[in-house]
Amino acid sequence: MTTVLRRVAPQLLTLVAVIMLVSIYFPSFWQIVYVNERLVGIPIDVIKRGAPVALLAIGMTLVIATRGIDLSVGAVMAICGASAAWSIDQGFGLWAALGIALVAGLICGLWNGLLVAVFDIQPIVATLILMVAGRGIAQLITGGTILTFDNDAFSYLGSGTLLGVPVPAVIWVLTGIGFGLLVRRTALGLLVESIGVNLRASTLTGINSRVLLIAVYMGSGFCAALAGIIATADIRGADANNAGLWLELDAILAVVIGGNSLLGGRFSILASILGAMIIQTINTGILLAGFPSEFNLVIKAVLVIIILVLQSPRVLPQLAYLWRGRRDRSQRPKQSQTSQQNAGTETKT
Amino acid sequence: MLKRTLMASVAVFTFAAGAGHAQTIGFSQIGSESGWRAAETTVTMQEAENRGIDLRFSDAQQRQENQIAALRSFIAQGVDAILLAPVVATGWDSVLEEAAEAEIPVVLLDRMVDSDPDLYLTAVGSDLVHEGRVAGEWLVEAVDGADCRVVELQGTTGSSPAIDRKNGFEQGIAGADNIEIVRSQTGDFTRTRGKEVMESFLQAENGGADICALYAHNDDMAVGAIQAIKEAGLNPGQDILVVSIDAVPDIFQALAAGEANATVELTPNMAGPAFDALEAYFADGTMPEKFIQTESRLYTQADDPAGEYEARKDLGY
Amino acid sequence: MLLSTRDLTKTFPGTRALDAVSFDLKAGEVHALLGENGAGKSTLIKCLTGAYRRDSGDILFEGQPIFPQSTLEAQAIGIGTVYQEVNLLPNLTVAENLTLGHQPRRLGMIRSRAMNAQADEMLSGYGIDIDVRRTLDQYSVAVQQIVAIARAVHLSGRVLILDEPTASLDAREVQMLFDVVRDLRARGLGIIFISHFLDQVFEISDRLTILRNGRHIATCPAAEVDRMQLITLMLGHELQQETATRARPVADGKDAIRFSGVGRRGRIAPFDLTVHKGEVIGMAGLLGSGRTESAEVLFGAAPSDSGTVEDSDGPVDLRNPRAAIAAGFAFAPEDRKTDGIIAELSVRENIILALQARRGWSRPIPQAEQIRMADDYIARLDIRTPDAEKPVGLLSGGNQQKVILARWLATNPRFLILDEPTRGIDVGAHAEILRLIEDVVAQGMSILVISSELDELVAVSHRVIVVRDRQHVSQLTGEDVTTDTIVRAIAAPDLTPEATT
Ligand SMILES: Nc1ncnc2c1ncn2[C@@H]1O[C@H](COP(=O)(O)OP(=O)(O)OP(=O)(O)O)[C@@H](O)[C@H]1O
Ligand SMILES: [Mg+2]
């Protein structure tokens, strides 16, 4: 537990700092009220709106841990959202719609995984294919329109509440816990980290890296499917053009803010989720602050750069060293006097 | 000068060959990136069929080179006229010159190009500023002097519809001191963002109690925002007035349900006026205006929204 | 003094890698730096070259304090380094590698003729005659090392540091390298030489400095100590004498694994091999002769495209490493950095990894069990690490090798393939590993050892297979297993033992 805390401490501190920053503009940040059987307040907005990126970040963390990247998640969201809306539209009902959407996500992941693991295509290129083609596929499913539907059970997944908490938040929390347990209570996490650090050595150690890679991309597809379902249920319609647009970048950013290396290896799903919440707090904060829209991206970029620079393991020691180096040089004469103490052990024969 | 003569000779030639025969017209469409675009395609085809025109359709999938290739092929086929919905504004000079040399008139739909106006017959489009103004004027009338704090959902930051519709709306409410835009944020023309941003408006404005009206630069954002208002426990259309632009089918459902109050139509029927102009031009060489503005009609709950929905729902929006 | 350190100290979390080390290098000498695995040799070098930042102490170059912040800066000052792993760019030409960063240019364009001429000039005097326009990877590791030295000398010119440069060279190549080193010494360079091969140390060095646990233990002229004294200084105690009694192989053939006609086109010609229970098979040959290729075929890392494998239970599936491991095989590869360690993972995780992979992802080894296993092997193999949670990449080279051995021993294999198991391992650990081999063999494990150190092969093997030109050319058994016979079998086709006796 303490090791987990130590791992995510930078992200927690960052989140607190960002929240404090938002509170400056919006002092009643923590005001949460209970109306209409739902909790209402800014934190609630954050955990609800952050759901797609948080979900994507869960899958993306694993992919990145294998030294890969999944650029297709935004498009997969669109495909899965479209599949779900189409199923509802066809009258298949809630469960069939969910099943079809999740299977669609798994198939997309399988496709990516096969390209990466079996055909040895670089992940960035392999997933780019679906990133580009995916929206076209989604368009085909929706017939080029925003496919709207009327199904309260399905909409509940996007805008309902469970004990006052938005259902999307419940979904990502459960998914996060599920994936967390899956990788840490089994050996999956270790094996994934291993192939991320050194694929060749891992294969020689007997790890079934091919199957593992495919599974990881399928996991990412599954998370994207959940995110797509939420996005679709939220607006009661599948928008093939815009569902999940650019979210792959936010998901990657969340993983990076979570302190996970793009070079693979050690990963923390919890830290990535915190990264997603940091990003969402910034997004929500920008909306609340009421700056002109032109500043949105600039403010976000500046904050992200500050966060990444401060989290960089090099910056602080570097500054410390530079400072010390200067002092060393100026104090030179004093230091060389202590250089005798080891002379006794010298055995000059 | 040369071009002008060319145009004139086109007129003479087609006038001779012209009217009465079934015409062949090529239509180079950008793609189907939005519902409105799809509806434009459908309506154009319907209009062509009603008039007995043989329409050659080409979908460019958002790529200018596809459009140029399509235009060249239309020219090679010797069509009587070309409709072009250009994906970008620049880079059309040479292919338009080729069309002019082949004496084929070109009508631009919905978007403009940066080329010499002599290279095309006319352009049919909507006036985005005017649309915003219509929406603003409606609001002035609807609140009738009462104080009104408005939140605005902008289109994609920096895009011309977002800029023009914002300016138009501000012109529309210019005289009314009782109306004030208190918050304005981009919703990227999408439902998701419209809903998300509306949630933050509600949050920031006392749970929505301080908001009197919502102006959205397109209907999609309005539809998303309506859901946000409902989820916040308010009644869209009553507690918060909703006015938006485009007149897509879904907003008519909201109008019918009393959840939206007004929408300004951006008609997908750009082809109708275009065909009219071409007809007149072929009939007696009438040169149309260089810009034909389509009507920006206002629809409210009183305009049989249910019926309008039925009429539009199969257009491909 | 050309280069000296005063009270150099460097601490890593849990380890004091250098503890007030003072060290002097004169111009025109070869100074050997000796010590056990993890003694701090590489750390000292890295502080000198700016790769690490020292905690305290001084580095003096010709009496002037210096503060190199990077290897580039150190080069500019005059300190050049060649590491064990050649870190040049294999797919650039020799000339490009030599001149990289300072190519002759005109108007921003590289002038290749001038560049090649300059490269030829840089290599002159090194006694190698190669085409600088060919890519580096077309030449042997020894030539690559010399190219690296030429580059370092050219750029720096005063101090040359060689960190285990001979680890992957054969005897002839070592001599080639030493000729170069002697020549440079004559030209007045100060040379620091790190190696675990004591014979080489005595052959080339003028003075020795011994480190132990990050401390400076002794500095003396090489002529004034003998091998045993040196080992005692390094270990801090006397080396226990090897009690090499070769276990008898169980030759009844009952539990034997029989490979017949296995091979892989373009890599190793088909060969037969029968591995008996409790037997140590040595494999000798020059670099690139097909030893590693044989091992990869036997382990399924580069699966055989012909022949059959059988044991008493029937055919053995060696489609891939996984299958081989399931069949009770294990393989500690030659290149531990790229094929062996998972650098970022902890010592514990590296040790349990193969066993975990065999159990499958759904049956994790309980944490307590993992810790027990890790601690057990850390103690048994004397792995120098502050604790089992240290990332293995931060261990010294020799200790990484021990972790890989531990990984395979943990799977309790029946057939263990060791490709250069003692490379980069200090004398003490060397003896321990040989003892370990004896131990596990006594318990019935079969082992294939590939090694360039013939003494070691002779000491442990029941029989030795000699590989030449990608073929298994002969097999030596019993009395024939001596360094002499092996050398002759490696050297020339007409000098096989049969021909000479
Ligand atoms: N970057 C690092 N971080 C943490 N510990 C380190 C790091 N580099 C070296 N060490 C530790 O410092 C000690 C000295 O290591 P060093 O590499 O200098 O040994 P060495 O004498 O070169 O050994 P070998 O003969 O095995 O190469 C070891 O205990 C090692 O684990
Ligand atoms: Mg070392």
XYZ file of N, CA and C in Angstrom, chain B residues 14-183:
510
model
N -24.820 27.488 -75.853
C -25.805 26.685 -75.136
C -27.207 27.165 -75.448
N -27.314 28.446 -75.661
C -28.619 28.988 -75.995
C -29.153 28.267 -77.226
N -28.250 28.081 -78.196
C -28.635 27.403 -79.429
C -28.959 25.935 -79.182
N -28.065 25.282 -78.424
C -28.227 23.833 -78.260
C -29.340 23.499 -77.297
N -29.576 24.408 -76.447
C -30.175 24.390 -75.163
C -31.482 23.840 -74.748
N -32.352 24.744 -74.407
C -33.454 24.441 -73.512
C -34.355 23.346 -74.040
N -35.022 22.703 -73.080
C -35.974 21.687 -73.472
C -35.377 20.293 -73.400
N -34.120 20.158 -73.840
C -33.497 18.832 -73.783
C -33.175 18.456 -72.347
N -33.097 17.173 -72.072
C -32.641 16.720 -70.769
C -31.194 17.122 -70.607
N -30.924 17.834 -69.535
C -29.566 18.295 -69.335
C -28.772 17.312 -68.488
N -27.475 17.348 -68.715
C -26.567 16.564 -67.880
C -25.770 17.538 -67.028
N -25.824 17.352 -65.722
C -25.094 18.248 -64.834
C -24.250 17.421 -63.875
N -22.979 17.824 -63.775
C -22.071 17.136 -62.851
C -22.092 17.805 -61.489
N -22.028 17.018 -60.424
C -22.048 17.570 -59.069
C -20.883 16.978 -58.281
N -19.934 17.831 -57.952
C -18.799 17.364 -57.141
C -19.022 17.779 -55.696
N -19.336 16.784 -54.883
C -19.633 17.034 -53.468
C -18.385 16.804 -52.630
N -18.246 17.550 -51.528
C -17.066 17.407 -50.655
C -16.972 16.004 -50.091
N -18.078 15.548 -49.547
C -18.061 14.242 -48.882
C -19.355 14.113 -48.110
N -19.302 13.392 -46.996
C -20.508 13.310 -46.168
C -20.098 13.451 -44.716
N -19.317 14.511 -44.455
C -18.749 14.645 -43.116
C -19.782 15.043 -42.081
N -20.904 15.602 -42.512
C -21.931 15.946 -41.537
C -23.293 15.554 -42.089
N -24.263 15.524 -41.171
C -25.610 15.181 -41.602
C -26.133 16.188 -42.608
N -25.765 17.444 -42.357
C -26.258 18.481 -43.250
C -25.739 18.234 -44.671
N -24.472 17.858 -44.755
C -23.853 17.606 -46.052
C -24.581 16.453 -46.752
N -24.889 15.422 -45.980
C -25.600 14.281 -46.569
C -26.965 14.712 -47.081
N -27.627 15.586 -46.272
C -28.941 16.058 -46.699
C -28.829 16.882 -47.969
N -27.764 17.689 -48.059
C -27.569 18.491 -49.255
C -27.475 17.588 -50.484
N -26.754 16.505 -50.338
C -26.626 15.557 -51.449
C -27.994 14.992 -51.825
N -28.738 14.559 -50.811
C -30.058 13.976 -51.078
C -30.973 14.973 -51.777
N -31.003 16.192 -51.217
C -31.905 17.201 -51.771
C -31.508 17.533 -53.206
N -30.193 17.626 -53.439
C -29.743 17.932 -54.792
C -30.224 16.869 -55.769
N -30.125 15.631 -55.359
C -30.562 14.549 -56.237
C -32.060 14.612 -56.486
N -32.813 14.919 -55.396
C -34.263 15.041 -55.545
C -34.622 16.162 -56.516
N -33.983 17.312 -56.299
C -34.253 18.466 -57.166
C -33.965 18.121 -58.618
N -32.835 17.440 -58.839
C -32.455 17.084 -60.210
C -33.511 16.169 -60.817
N -33.971 15.225 -60.024
C -34.946 14.270 -60.542
C -36.251 14.976 -60.903
N -36.696 15.877 -59.977
C -37.927 16.606 -60.235
C -37.867 17.402 -61.532
N -36.667 17.882 -61.855
C -36.533 18.713 -63.049
C -36.105 17.909 -64.267
N -35.983 16.623 -64.102
C -35.586 15.795 -65.237
C -34.144 16.001 -65.656
N -33.317 16.379 -64.689
C -31.894 16.571 -65.008
C -31.146 15.278 -64.755
N -30.203 14.973 -65.651
C -29.348 13.793 -65.454
C -28.153 14.236 -64.607
N -28.167 13.864 -63.314
C -27.126 14.340 -62.401
C -26.009 13.314 -62.278
N -24.799 13.791 -62.562
C -23.624 12.914 -62.351
C -23.011 13.296 -61.020
N -23.020 12.372 -60.064
C -22.582 12.698 -58.704
C -21.186 12.141 -58.422
N -20.381 12.941 -57.758
C -19.049 12.460 -57.383
C -18.726 12.899 -55.953
N -18.407 11.940 -55.127
C -18.081 12.207 -53.719
C -16.564 12.291 -53.580
N -16.051 13.448 -53.127
C -14.599 13.666 -53.114
C -13.938 13.202 -51.825
N -14.709 12.779 -50.867
C -14.145 12.318 -49.592
C -13.124 13.305 -49.032
N -13.495 14.537 -49.018
C -12.724 15.597 -48.367
C -11.421 15.928 -49.058
N -11.238 15.515 -50.299
C -9.928 15.755 -50.917
C -10.076 16.577 -52.180
N -9.292 17.647 -52.209
C -9.382 18.526 -53.359
C -8.962 17.817 -54.638
N -7.923 16.981 -54.548
C -7.465 16.349 -55.792
C -8.560 15.470 -56.392
N -9.384 14.858 -55.518
C -10.507 14.083 -56.037
C -11.503 14.982 -56.757
N -11.704 16.171 -56.179
C -12.665 17.090 -56.801
C -12.155 17.564 -58.159
N -10.862 17.885 -58.219
C -10.306 18.345 -59.492
C -10.418 17.235 -60.531
N -10.114 16.011 -60.094
C -10.227 14.877 -61.027
C -11.672 14.737 -61.504
N -12.618 14.902 -60.563
C -14.026 14.777 -60.937
C -14.413 15.854 -61.955
N -13.946 17.080 -61.690
C -14.260 18.169 -62.613
C -13.706 17.886 -64.007
N -12.468 17.415 -64.049
C -11.860 17.101 -65.352
C -12.689 16.051 -66.079
N -13.137 15.049 -65.301
C -13.890 13.988 -65.967
C -15.245 14.509 -66.450
N -15.861 15.423 -65.669
C -17.113 16.045 -66.134
C -16.870 16.788 -67.447
N -15.740 17.524 -67.462
C -15.428 18.293 -68.673
C -15.261 17.354 -69.852
N -14.540 16.248 -69.602
C -14.307 15.292 -70.684
C -15.616 14.676 -71.166
N -16.545 14.471 -70.233
C -17.831 13.896 -70.626
C -18.703 14.909 -71.351
N -18.293 16.185 -71.302
C -19.067 17.222 -71.961
C -20.402 17.479 -71.302
N -20.414 17.561 -69.957
C -21.676 17.874 -69.274
C -22.101 19.303 -69.623
N -23.361 19.619 -69.335
C -23.858 20.952 -69.669
C -23.485 21.983 -68.616
N -23.370 21.537 -67.355
C -22.993 22.459 -66.290
C -22.433 21.649 -65.139
N -21.759 22.385 -64.235
C -21.138 21.693 -63.096
C -21.531 22.395 -61.810
N -21.925 21.604 -60.806
C -22.102 22.133 -59.451
C -20.888 21.708 -58.640
N -20.335 22.672 -57.932
C -19.139 22.358 -57.154
C -19.301 22.868 -55.730
N -19.180 21.938 -54.763
C -19.104 22.341 -53.350
C -17.642 22.199 -52.956
N -16.872 23.284 -53.013
C -15.413 23.156 -52.898
C -14.966 22.856 -51.469
N -14.029 21.941 -51.345
C -13.576 21.559 -50.007
C -12.669 22.629 -49.416
N -11.883 23.310 -50.249
C -11.054 24.425 -49.786
C -11.267 25.593 -50.737
N -10.730 26.753 -50.376
C -11.003 27.948 -51.170
C -9.998 28.151 -52.300
N -8.793 27.631 -52.128
C -7.742 27.966 -53.097
C -7.430 26.788 -54.013
N -6.738 27.114 -55.098
C -6.211 26.063 -55.965
C -7.141 25.630 -57.071
N -8.144 26.467 -57.372
C -9.129 26.036 -58.356
C -8.918 26.672 -59.736
N -8.030 27.641 -59.804
C -7.925 28.445 -61.030
C -7.830 27.613 -62.304
N -6.870 26.702 -62.331
C -6.614 26.052 -63.619
C -7.780 25.169 -64.051
N -8.361 24.439 -63.106
C -9.445 23.554 -63.532
C -10.690 24.369 -63.912
N -10.893 25.524 -63.231
C -12.021 26.370 -63.612
C -11.795 26.970 -64.998
N -10.526 27.285 -65.292
C -10.228 27.785 -66.638
C -10.511 26.728 -67.694
N -10.146 25.502 -67.354
C -10.422 24.406 -68.297
C -11.913 24.311 -68.576
N -12.716 24.453 -67.493
C -14.164 24.385 -67.675
C -14.642 25.537 -68.558
N -14.062 26.719 -68.287
C -14.463 27.875 -69.078
C -14.109 27.676 -70.543
N -12.932 27.122 -70.795
C -12.538 26.868 -72.183
C -13.468 25.870 -72.842
N -13.919 24.909 -72.043
C -14.860 23.920 -72.594
C -16.284 24.476 -72.601
N -16.407 25.736 -72.179
C -17.682 26.416 -72.217
C -18.733 25.743 -71.346
N -18.298 25.308 -70.183
C -19.224 24.682 -69.237
C -19.364 25.604 -68.025
N -20.546 26.123 -67.749
C -20.703 26.993 -66.584
C -20.603 26.216 -65.269
N -19.974 26.860 -64.294
C -19.797 26.225 -62.990
C -20.548 27.034 -61.939
N -21.323 26.338 -61.095
C -22.008 27.006 -59.986
C -21.442 26.469 -58.678
N -21.014 27.388 -57.815
C -20.491 26.976 -56.518
C -21.647 26.816 -55.537
N -21.582 25.769 -54.732
C -22.606 25.555 -53.720
C -22.007 25.759 -52.348
N -22.654 26.560 -51.546
C -22.424 26.571 -50.101
C -21.092 27.184 -49.667
N -20.031 27.016 -50.429
C -18.755 27.619 -50.042
C -18.178 28.376 -51.221
N -17.282 29.333 -50.917
C -16.701 30.165 -51.956
C -15.306 29.688 -52.315
N -14.812 30.191 -53.448
C -13.407 29.947 -53.801
C -12.721 31.300 -53.973
N -11.397 31.275 -53.954
C -10.627 32.511 -54.069
C -10.319 32.883 -55.518
N -10.901 32.192 -56.473
C -10.557 32.454 -57.865
C -11.309 33.683 -58.397
N -10.913 34.109 -59.576
C -11.569 35.208 -60.277
C -13.060 34.885 -60.460
N -13.953 35.763 -60.017
C -15.396 35.483 -60.132
C -15.829 35.195 -61.564
N -15.064 35.665 -62.536
C -15.449 35.389 -63.924
C -15.358 33.923 -64.277
N -14.622 33.171 -63.449
C -14.422 31.758 -63.775
C -15.610 30.902 -63.392
N -16.565 31.453 -62.620
C -17.759 30.669 -62.336
C -18.990 31.518 -62.591
N -20.100 30.838 -62.795
C -21.320 31.540 -63.157
C -21.880 32.282 -61.952
N -22.039 31.534 -60.861
C -22.564 32.151 -59.643
C -22.256 31.237 -58.467
N -22.504 31.744 -57.269
C -22.331 30.929 -56.076
C -23.618 30.995 -55.277
N -24.081 29.844 -54.827
C -25.289 29.794 -54.011
C -24.871 29.491 -52.584
N -25.332 30.267 -51.643
C -24.936 29.998 -50.265
C -25.803 30.749 -49.295
N -25.502 30.456 -48.042
C -26.273 31.096 -46.998
C -25.412 32.210 -46.414
N -26.046 33.224 -45.867
C -25.292 34.285 -45.205
C -25.247 33.972 -43.717
N -24.068 33.571 -43.257
C -23.938 33.096 -41.884
C -24.228 34.204 -40.877
N -23.810 35.427 -41.213
C -24.069 36.543 -40.299
C -25.572 36.757 -40.179
N -26.208 36.662 -41.311
C -27.648 36.871 -41.322
C -28.354 35.831 -40.449
N -27.905 34.583 -40.525
C -28.512 33.528 -39.699
C -28.452 33.899 -38.221
N -27.252 34.336 -37.808
C -27.093 34.718 -36.402
C -28.013 35.875 -36.047
N -28.149 36.796 -36.981
C -28.978 37.967 -36.718
C -30.438 37.559 -36.533
N -30.882 36.637 -37.378
C -32.270 36.161 -37.253
C -32.504 35.567 -35.872
N -31.524 34.748 -35.424
C -31.663 34.125 -34.108
C -31.726 35.196 -33.022
N -30.837 36.188 -33.132
C -30.801 37.254 -32.129
C -32.094 38.034 -32.098
N -32.584 38.366 -33.280
C -33.828 39.142 -33.342
C -34.996 38.373 -32.743
N -34.953 37.037 -32.974
C -36.032 36.230 -32.390
C -36.001 36.348 -30.866
N -34.799 36.274 -30.307
C -34.685 36.306 -28.853
C -35.175 37.646 -28.296
N -34.786 38.757 -28.986
C -35.218 40.078 -28.532
C -36.744 40.111 -28.427
N -37.357 39.570 -29.449
C -38.815 39.575 -29.474
C -39.383 38.655 -28.389
N -38.749 37.474 -28.219
C -39.292 36.474 -27.300
C -39.252 36.961 -25.853
N -38.179 37.644 -25.444
C -38.129 38.050 -24.044
C -38.865 39.356 -23.819
N -39.062 40.069 -24.875
C -39.940 41.241 -24.819
C -39.570 42.202 -23.694
N -38.321 42.572 -23.651
C -37.921 43.609 -22.710
C -37.470 43.113 -21.354
N -37.802 41.863 -21.024
C -37.373 41.350 -19.728
C -35.858 41.159 -19.736
N -35.235 41.219 -18.541
C -33.797 40.985 -18.465
C -33.494 39.543 -18.837
N -32.408 39.362 -19.584
C -32.104 37.989 -20.015
C -30.605 37.788 -20.102
N -30.132 36.832 -19.296
C -28.709 36.453 -19.355
C -28.567 35.254 -20.279
N -27.752 35.420 -21.315
C -27.644 34.391 -22.359
C -26.307 33.670 -22.243
N -26.325 32.366 -22.401
C -25.070 31.636 -22.589
C -24.996 31.199 -24.042
N -23.769 31.184 -24.551
C -23.585 30.925 -25.975
C -22.660 29.732 -26.172
N -23.102 28.804 -26.997
C -22.239 27.678 -27.387
C -21.703 27.974 -28.773
N -20.411 28.259 -28.854
C -19.827 28.608 -30.138
C -19.461 27.369 -30.936
N -19.305 27.616 -32.231
C -18.783 26.546 -33.081
C -17.298 26.395 -32.866
N -16.676 25.619 -33.714
C -15.242 25.381 -33.588
C -14.490 26.707 -33.630
N -13.640 26.908 -32.622
C -12.943 28.179 -32.499
C -12.205 28.531 -33.787
N -12.466 29.733 -34.284
C -11.748 30.207 -35.460
C -12.400 29.853 -36.781
N -13.421 28.991 -36.761
C -14.056 28.646 -38.033
C -14.987 29.786 -38.454
N -15.206 29.930 -39.754
C -15.990 31.093 -40.181
C -17.447 31.009 -39.737
N -18.099 29.833 -39.722
C -19.466 29.839 -39.183
C -19.518 30.313 -37.735
N -18.511 29.912 -36.948
C -18.528 30.317 -35.545
C -18.386 31.841 -35.434
N -17.457 32.393 -36.202
C -17.229 33.842 -36.123
C -18.458 34.605 -36.625
N -18.974 34.192 -37.774
C -20.083 34.928 -38.383
C -21.368 34.798 -37.577
N -21.643 33.598 -37.090
C -22.892 33.420 -36.344
C -22.833 34.155 -35.014
N -21.634 34.250 -34.471
C -21.490 35.026 -33.229
C -21.745 36.512 -33.513
N -21.084 37.016 -34.551
C -21.270 38.423 -34.901
C -22.725 38.724 -35.239
N -23.336 37.858 -36.010
C -24.720 38.071 -36.415
C -25.641 38.176 -35.213
N -25.447 37.230 -34.276
C -26.304 37.223 -33.096
C -26.116 38.524 -32.317
N -24.860 38.934 -32.175
C -24.594 40.173 -31.432
C -25.257 41.372 -32.124
N -25.241 41.369 -33.472
C -25.946 42.431 -34.195
C -27.437 42.366 -33.900
N -27.965 41.136 -33.868
C -29.402 40.950 -33.657
C -29.864 41.488 -32.318
N -29.010 41.343 -31.289
C -29.437 41.801 -29.953
C -28.864 43.169 -29.618
N -28.269 43.807 -30.633
C -27.523 45.030 -30.358
C -28.366 46.100 -29.665
N -29.608 46.239 -30.114
C -30.418 47.316 -29.543
C -30.933 47.029 -28.148
N -30.952 45.758 -27.762
C -31.659 45.387 -26.532
C -30.708 45.328 -25.352
N -30.767 46.334 -24.483
C -29.864 46.355 -23.335
C -30.247 45.320 -22.288
N -31.448 44.834 -22.370
C -31.888 43.847 -21.387
C -31.264 42.476 -21.625
N -30.674 42.283 -22.821
C -30.088 40.982 -23.147
C -28.572 41.072 -23.063
N -27.983 40.101 -22.366
C -26.538 40.134 -22.155
C -25.988 38.719 -22.314
N -24.904 38.595 -23.080
C -24.241 37.279 -23.184
C -23.277 37.161 -22.014
N -23.553 36.229 -21.094
C -22.726 36.148 -19.893
C -21.619 35.110 -20.009
N -21.858 34.078 -20.769
C -20.809 33.072 -20.947
C -20.808 32.603 -22.376
